[in-house]
mmCIF file of C-alpha atoms in Angstrom:
data_model
loop_
_atom_site.group_PDB
_atom_site.id
_atom_site.type_symbol
_atom_site.label_atom_id
_atom_site.label_comp_id
_atom_site.label_asym_id
_atom_site.label_seq_id
_atom_site.Cartn_x
_atom_site.Cartn_y
_atom_site.Cartn_z
ATOM 1 C CA MET A 1 -115.894 -27.027 -30.287
ATOM 2 C CA SER A 2 -117.049 -27.673 -26.910
ATOM 3 C CA ASN A 3 -118.999 -30.749 -25.296
ATOM 4 C CA ASN A 4 -121.798 -28.728 -24.238
ATOM 5 C CA MET A 5 -122.229 -27.347 -28.040
ATOM 6 C CA ILE A 6 -121.513 -31.213 -29.076
ATOM 7 C CA LYS A 7 -124.324 -31.853 -26.771
ATOM 8 C CA GLY A 8 -126.739 -29.446 -27.724
ATOM 9 C CA ILE A 9 -126.132 -30.157 -31.444
ATOM 10 C CA ARG A 10 -126.792 -33.740 -30.909
ATOM 11 C CA HIS A 11 -130.020 -32.864 -29.331
ATOM 12 C CA LEU A 12 -131.024 -30.916 -31.820
ATOM 13 C CA ILE A 13 -130.293 -33.823 -34.383
ATOM 14 C CA PHE A 14 -132.391 -35.828 -32.050
ATOM 15 C CA TRP A 15 -135.411 -34.101 -32.442
ATOM 16 C CA PHE A 16 -135.205 -33.037 -35.658
ATOM 17 C CA VAL A 17 -135.151 -37.203 -36.599
ATOM 18 C CA ILE A 18 -138.028 -37.342 -34.191
ATOM 19 C CA LEU A 19 -140.795 -34.872 -35.932
ATOM 20 C CA ALA A 20 -139.138 -35.577 -39.594
ATOM 21 C CA ALA A 21 -140.279 -39.574 -38.540
ATOM 22 C CA TRP A 22 -143.710 -37.809 -36.771
ATOM 23 C CA GLN A 23 -144.553 -35.556 -40.290
ATOM 24 C CA LEU A 24 -143.732 -38.678 -42.468
ATOM 25 C CA LEU A 25 -146.003 -41.000 -40.604
ATOM 26 C CA ALA A 26 -148.915 -38.538 -40.448
ATOM 27 C CA TRP A 27 -148.466 -38.369 -43.968
ATOM 28 C CA VAL A 28 -149.128 -41.906 -44.424
ATOM 29 C CA TYR A 29 -151.911 -42.542 -42.037
ATOM 30 C CA GLY A 30 -153.762 -39.230 -42.726
ATOM 31 C CA PRO A 31 -154.308 -36.104 -40.171
ATOM 32 C CA GLU A 32 -157.672 -37.933 -39.020
ATOM 33 C CA ILE A 33 -155.878 -40.632 -37.383
ATOM 34 C CA LEU A 34 -152.440 -39.527 -36.857
ATOM 35 C CA PRO A 35 -152.051 -35.688 -36.675
ATOM 36 C CA GLY A 36 -148.254 -34.197 -37.758
ATOM 37 C CA PRO A 37 -146.730 -31.710 -36.171
ATOM 38 C CA ILE A 38 -147.710 -28.845 -38.215
ATOM 39 C CA ASP A 39 -151.478 -29.675 -37.569
ATOM 40 C CA THR A 40 -150.898 -30.200 -33.656
ATOM 41 C CA GLY A 41 -149.318 -26.826 -33.388
ATOM 42 C CA LYS A 42 -152.744 -24.977 -35.389
ATOM 43 C CA GLY A 43 -154.978 -27.177 -33.127
ATOM 44 C CA GLY A 44 -152.718 -25.783 -30.089
ATOM 45 C CA TYR A 45 -153.010 -22.307 -31.352
ATOM 46 C CA GLU A 46 -156.721 -22.649 -31.823
ATOM 47 C CA LEU A 47 -157.052 -23.806 -28.235
ATOM 48 C CA LEU A 48 -154.849 -20.821 -26.955
ATOM 49 C CA GLN A 49 -156.776 -18.059 -29.018
ATOM 50 C CA ASP A 50 -159.629 -18.891 -27.197
ATOM 51 C CA GLY A 51 -158.051 -19.283 -24.281
ATOM 52 C CA THR A 52 -159.333 -22.844 -23.178
ATOM 53 C CA LEU A 53 -156.132 -24.845 -23.054
ATOM 54 C CA LEU A 54 -154.180 -21.712 -20.855
ATOM 55 C CA SER A 55 -157.577 -22.559 -18.351
ATOM 56 C CA TYR A 56 -157.363 -25.931 -18.766
ATOM 57 C CA ILE A 57 -153.557 -26.588 -17.885
ATOM 58 C CA GLY A 58 -154.239 -23.503 -14.962
ATOM 59 C CA ILE A 59 -157.229 -26.373 -13.776
ATOM 60 C CA SER A 60 -155.422 -29.349 -14.093
ATOM 61 C CA SER A 61 -152.147 -27.887 -12.654
ATOM 62 C CA TYR A 62 -153.893 -26.450 -9.435
ATOM 63 C CA ARG A 63 -155.621 -30.367 -8.705
ATOM 64 C CA VAL A 64 -152.496 -31.901 -9.215
ATOM 65 C CA LEU A 65 -150.775 -29.359 -6.888
ATOM 66 C CA LEU A 66 -153.324 -28.797 -3.759
ATOM 67 C CA GLY A 67 -153.523 -33.095 -3.613
ATOM 68 C CA TRP A 68 -149.506 -33.745 -4.163
ATOM 69 C CA THR A 69 -148.882 -31.402 -1.170
ATOM 70 C CA LEU A 70 -151.603 -32.599 1.110
ATOM 71 C CA GLY A 71 -150.910 -36.094 0.633
ATOM 72 C CA SER A 72 -147.074 -35.323 1.302
ATOM 73 C CA LEU A 73 -147.968 -33.240 4.435
ATOM 74 C CA ILE A 74 -149.782 -35.991 5.565
ATOM 75 C CA ALA A 75 -147.725 -39.095 4.207
ATOM 76 C CA ILE A 76 -144.092 -37.888 6.088
ATOM 77 C CA PRO A 77 -145.170 -37.730 9.910
ATOM 78 C CA ALA A 78 -147.014 -41.035 9.411
ATOM 79 C CA GLY A 79 -144.501 -42.754 7.789
ATOM 80 C CA LEU A 80 -141.547 -41.415 10.533
ATOM 81 C CA ILE A 81 -144.154 -42.726 12.848
ATOM 82 C CA ILE A 82 -144.699 -46.158 11.453
ATOM 83 C CA GLY A 83 -141.015 -46.682 10.969
ATOM 84 C CA LYS A 84 -140.081 -45.169 14.268
ATOM 85 C CA VAL A 85 -142.692 -47.101 16.450
ATOM 86 C CA ASN A 86 -142.828 -50.661 16.370
ATOM 87 C CA ALA A 87 -146.273 -51.553 17.639
ATOM 88 C CA VAL A 88 -148.003 -48.758 14.871
ATOM 89 C CA ARG A 89 -145.976 -50.613 11.659
ATOM 90 C CA ALA A 90 -147.279 -54.104 12.883
ATOM 91 C CA ILE A 91 -150.678 -53.389 12.269
ATOM 92 C CA ALA A 92 -150.294 -50.416 9.611
ATOM 93 C CA GLU A 93 -147.248 -52.369 7.263
ATOM 94 C CA PRO A 94 -149.796 -55.303 6.065
ATOM 95 C CA PHE A 95 -152.557 -52.970 5.726
ATOM 96 C CA LEU A 96 -150.058 -50.377 3.504
ATOM 97 C CA ASN A 97 -148.734 -53.239 1.619
ATOM 98 C CA PHE A 98 -152.330 -54.586 1.017
ATOM 99 C CA ILE A 99 -153.946 -50.974 -0.306
ATOM 100 C CA ARG A 100 -151.452 -50.069 -2.334
ATOM 101 C CA PHE A 101 -151.531 -52.216 -4.652
ATOM 102 C CA ILE A 102 -155.089 -50.675 -5.745
ATOM 103 C CA PRO A 103 -154.145 -48.104 -8.442
ATOM 104 C CA PRO A 104 -155.928 -44.550 -7.820
ATOM 105 C CA ILE A 105 -158.334 -44.798 -10.604
ATOM 106 C CA ALA A 106 -160.484 -47.623 -9.433
ATOM 107 C CA PHE A 107 -161.357 -45.020 -6.871
ATOM 108 C CA ILE A 108 -162.891 -42.634 -8.823
ATOM 109 C CA THR A 109 -166.089 -44.231 -8.998
ATOM 110 C CA LEU A 110 -166.345 -44.363 -5.285
ATOM 111 C CA PHE A 111 -164.872 -40.920 -4.396
ATOM 112 C CA LEU A 112 -167.567 -39.493 -6.517
ATOM 113 C CA VAL A 113 -169.863 -40.980 -4.381
ATOM 114 C CA TRP A 114 -168.196 -39.912 -1.027
ATOM 115 C CA PHE A 115 -167.160 -36.250 -1.884
ATOM 116 C CA GLY A 116 -168.998 -35.323 -5.013
ATOM 117 C CA ILE A 117 -168.480 -34.416 -8.700
ATOM 118 C CA GLY A 118 -166.370 -31.438 -7.505
ATOM 119 C CA GLU A 119 -162.673 -30.216 -6.741
ATOM 120 C CA THR A 120 -162.768 -32.430 -3.548
ATOM 121 C CA SER A 121 -163.099 -35.669 -4.991
ATOM 122 C CA LYS A 122 -160.158 -34.826 -7.672
ATOM 123 C CA VAL A 123 -157.903 -33.641 -4.686
ATOM 124 C CA ALA A 124 -159.147 -36.635 -2.286
ATOM 125 C CA LEU A 125 -158.028 -38.928 -5.173
ATOM 126 C CA ILE A 126 -154.257 -37.278 -5.974
ATOM 127 C CA LEU A 127 -154.062 -37.135 -2.656
ATOM 128 C CA TYR A 128 -154.256 -40.730 -1.781
ATOM 129 C CA ALA A 129 -152.356 -41.506 -5.085
ATOM 130 C CA THR A 130 -149.708 -39.410 -2.835
ATOM 131 C CA PHE A 131 -150.025 -40.516 0.212
ATOM 132 C CA PHE A 132 -148.284 -44.572 -0.445
ATOM 133 C CA ILE A 133 -145.573 -43.559 -2.131
ATOM 134 C CA VAL A 134 -144.538 -41.406 -0.038
ATOM 135 C CA VAL A 135 -145.236 -42.851 3.392
ATOM 136 C CA LEU A 136 -143.058 -45.899 1.822
ATOM 137 C CA ASN A 137 -140.514 -44.382 0.573
ATOM 138 C CA THR A 138 -140.252 -42.291 4.146
ATOM 139 C CA LEU A 139 -140.820 -45.999 6.245
ATOM 140 C CA THR A 140 -138.144 -46.955 3.971
ATOM 141 C CA GLY A 141 -135.744 -44.292 5.322
ATOM 142 C CA VAL A 142 -136.614 -44.505 8.441
ATOM 143 C CA LEU A 143 -135.899 -48.363 8.638
ATOM 144 C CA SER A 144 -132.648 -47.645 6.738
ATOM 145 C CA VAL A 145 -130.730 -45.881 9.502
ATOM 146 C CA GLU A 146 -127.840 -47.270 10.619
ATOM 147 C CA GLU A 147 -128.126 -48.607 14.542
ATOM 148 C CA ASP A 148 -124.895 -47.547 15.447
ATOM 149 C CA LYS A 149 -126.021 -43.698 14.712
ATOM 150 C CA ILE A 150 -128.890 -44.170 17.117
ATOM 151 C CA ARG A 151 -126.702 -45.850 19.550
ATOM 152 C CA SER A 152 -124.517 -42.694 19.548
ATOM 153 C CA ALA A 153 -127.094 -40.291 19.994
ATOM 154 C CA ARG A 154 -128.136 -42.321 23.006
ATOM 155 C CA SER A 155 -125.127 -42.709 24.753
ATOM 156 C CA MET A 156 -124.221 -38.853 24.296
ATOM 157 C CA GLY A 157 -127.630 -38.224 26.301
ATOM 158 C CA ALA A 158 -129.964 -37.653 23.355
ATOM 159 C CA SER A 159 -133.752 -37.882 24.166
ATOM 160 C CA GLU A 160 -136.108 -39.988 21.707
ATOM 161 C CA TRP A 161 -137.268 -36.759 20.180
ATOM 162 C CA GLN A 162 -133.631 -35.471 19.825
ATOM 163 C CA THR A 163 -132.874 -39.010 17.984
ATOM 164 C CA VAL A 164 -135.830 -38.589 15.829
ATOM 165 C CA LEU A 165 -135.228 -34.483 14.802
ATOM 166 C CA HIS A 166 -131.186 -34.995 14.401
ATOM 167 C CA VAL A 167 -130.375 -38.653 13.358
ATOM 168 C CA ILE A 168 -133.903 -40.398 11.934
ATOM 169 C CA ILE A 169 -135.186 -37.612 9.587
ATOM 170 C CA PRO A 170 -132.222 -36.015 8.186
ATOM 171 C CA ALA A 171 -130.836 -39.723 7.334
ATOM 172 C CA THR A 172 -134.268 -40.060 5.956
ATOM 173 C CA VAL A 173 -135.036 -36.751 3.963
ATOM 174 C CA PRO A 174 -133.547 -38.309 0.579
ATOM 175 C CA TYR A 175 -135.957 -41.384 0.762
ATOM 176 C CA MET A 176 -139.022 -38.918 1.444
ATOM 177 C CA PHE A 177 -137.527 -36.692 -1.433
ATOM 178 C CA THR A 178 -137.453 -39.287 -3.707
ATOM 179 C CA GLY A 179 -140.627 -40.466 -2.666
ATOM 180 C CA VAL A 180 -142.309 -36.986 -2.967
ATOM 181 C CA ARG A 181 -140.766 -36.530 -6.608
ATOM 182 C CA LEU A 182 -141.948 -39.862 -7.567
ATOM 183 C CA ALA A 183 -146.032 -39.534 -6.498
ATOM 184 C CA MET A 184 -146.330 -36.242 -8.733
ATOM 185 C CA GLY A 185 -146.011 -38.843 -11.463
ATOM 186 C CA THR A 186 -148.637 -40.511 -10.007
ATOM 187 C CA SER A 187 -150.620 -37.852 -9.187
ATOM 188 C CA PHE A 188 -150.775 -36.694 -13.043
ATOM 189 C CA MET A 189 -152.114 -39.635 -13.961
ATOM 190 C CA ALA A 190 -154.768 -39.949 -11.090
ATOM 191 C CA ILE A 191 -156.247 -36.805 -12.141
ATOM 192 C CA ILE A 192 -156.101 -37.331 -15.850
ATOM 193 C CA GLY A 193 -158.206 -40.565 -14.902
ATOM 194 C CA ALA A 194 -160.796 -38.302 -12.580
ATOM 195 C CA GLU A 195 -160.764 -35.432 -15.163
ATOM 196 C CA MET A 196 -161.799 -37.962 -18.141
ATOM 197 C CA ILE A 197 -164.960 -39.610 -16.190
ATOM 198 C CA ALA A 198 -166.076 -36.571 -13.798
ATOM 199 C CA SER A 199 -165.196 -33.079 -15.109
ATOM 200 C CA ASN A 200 -165.869 -30.198 -17.806
ATOM 201 C CA GLU A 201 -162.735 -28.657 -17.177
ATOM 202 C CA GLY A 202 -158.908 -29.693 -17.310
ATOM 203 C CA VAL A 203 -156.486 -31.615 -19.894
ATOM 204 C CA GLY A 204 -157.628 -35.066 -18.968
ATOM 205 C CA TYR A 205 -161.542 -33.403 -19.983
ATOM 206 C CA LEU A 206 -160.258 -32.126 -23.094
ATOM 207 C CA ILE A 207 -157.934 -34.911 -24.052
ATOM 208 C CA TRP A 208 -161.592 -37.351 -23.351
ATOM 209 C CA ASN A 209 -164.135 -34.358 -24.999
ATOM 210 C CA SER A 210 -161.738 -34.415 -28.042
ATOM 211 C CA ARG A 211 -163.176 -37.505 -29.505
ATOM 212 C CA LEU A 212 -166.583 -36.655 -29.583
ATOM 213 C CA PHE A 213 -165.639 -33.808 -32.402
ATOM 214 C CA PHE A 214 -162.863 -36.117 -34.285
ATOM 215 C CA ARG A 215 -160.485 -33.759 -33.234
ATOM 216 C CA THR A 216 -157.386 -35.972 -32.933
ATOM 217 C CA ASP A 217 -155.072 -32.757 -33.072
ATOM 218 C CA TRP A 218 -156.482 -31.320 -29.594
ATOM 219 C CA ILE A 219 -155.627 -34.810 -27.932
ATOM 220 C CA PHE A 220 -152.371 -34.998 -29.340
ATOM 221 C CA VAL A 221 -151.761 -31.107 -28.036
ATOM 222 C CA GLY A 222 -153.068 -32.112 -24.093
ATOM 223 C CA LEU A 223 -150.916 -35.323 -24.450
ATOM 224 C CA PHE A 224 -147.847 -32.596 -24.830
ATOM 225 C CA CYS A 225 -149.581 -30.124 -22.286
ATOM 226 C CA LEU A 226 -149.200 -33.365 -19.888
ATOM 227 C CA GLY A 227 -145.754 -34.463 -20.897
ATOM 228 C CA ILE A 228 -144.454 -30.571 -20.267
ATOM 229 C CA MET A 229 -146.373 -29.890 -17.246
ATOM 230 C CA GLY A 230 -145.125 -33.154 -15.704
ATOM 231 C CA PHE A 231 -141.355 -32.322 -16.788
ATOM 232 C CA LEU A 232 -141.024 -28.601 -15.918
ATOM 233 C CA THR A 233 -143.059 -29.941 -12.173
ATOM 234 C CA ASP A 234 -140.522 -32.551 -11.723
ATOM 235 C CA ARG A 235 -137.680 -29.919 -12.882
ATOM 236 C CA ALA A 236 -138.433 -27.416 -10.140
ATOM 237 C CA VAL A 237 -138.932 -29.789 -7.470
ATOM 238 C CA ALA A 238 -135.613 -31.384 -8.258
ATOM 239 C CA LEU A 239 -133.882 -27.718 -8.211
ATOM 240 C CA LEU A 240 -135.924 -26.742 -5.075
ATOM 241 C CA GLY A 241 -134.458 -30.237 -3.473
ATOM 242 C CA ARG A 242 -131.101 -29.263 -4.734
ATOM 243 C CA LYS A 243 -131.004 -25.920 -3.526
ATOM 244 C CA LEU A 244 -132.771 -26.456 -0.081
ATOM 245 C CA LEU A 245 -131.830 -30.157 0.787
ATOM 246 C CA SER A 246 -128.126 -30.647 -0.455
ATOM 247 C CA ARG A 247 -126.651 -31.010 2.889
ATOM 248 C CA TYR A 248 -128.703 -34.095 3.194
ATOM 249 C CA GLY A 249 -127.510 -35.695 0.344
ATOM 250 C CA VAL A 250 -130.272 -34.513 -2.431
ATOM 251 C CA VAL A 251 -127.689 -33.562 -5.146
ATOM 252 C CA SER A 252 -129.284 -34.524 -8.224
ATOM 253 C CA THR A 253 -131.444 -32.542 -10.492
ATOM 254 C CA GLN A 254 -131.664 -35.394 -13.343
ATOM 255 C CA ALA A 255 -135.642 -36.912 -14.306
ATOM 256 C CA LEU A 256 -135.578 -39.785 -12.083
ATOM 257 C CA ARG A 257 -135.447 -43.045 -14.280
ATOM 258 C CA ARG A 258 -139.016 -44.674 -13.563
#
């Protein structure tokens, strides 16, 4: 029996034990408090039948991907500039280290006042959640570049722009990629908070609104959807990074340990 087959059997046994324990606890506490796998599956099927679940998953995924992409695209060049220009870093670094400790959910009310209750406030919240993680990882990468590499490039006649393009950016790519991947998890946390407070669509809204109908099975369906969405997104980003950025040292497709 091959190692992969043994590993697969172990995984199946593990999940079987988890599901059995979950169902046992559901029988003890009752489906109103803790719905079991069967009740949760029935609730998910009910939401699939009327199209609600797929619609909410699509809406939440769109919001997360848009805010995460915009935040990453802004944060990467910002991190490079802050790391490369000492004068900018002296001003920006204290501000970054101050505001990054304010969680995105604390800005929900303020963003609703500034941007309204539409999509803009939710995308802006995810952008905020993404920006600081990516910019700090990029900044760390720039500051971690060995000085000998920069001096070698300059001694061969490379301009500042060429040094940034051919030395600093390639050396910083693994840090950027790590920041982008970690920011995805924070983006999901931000959108769920926003959808719970100011939305009538999305997985966060489903979880929050289900309490009004005492449908704990729907709450569990929403939680599982979040886990699956995050898992698939993380694996897709990891695979894309391995395919496109392997020459920069991005090779692992294993989930990051948070």
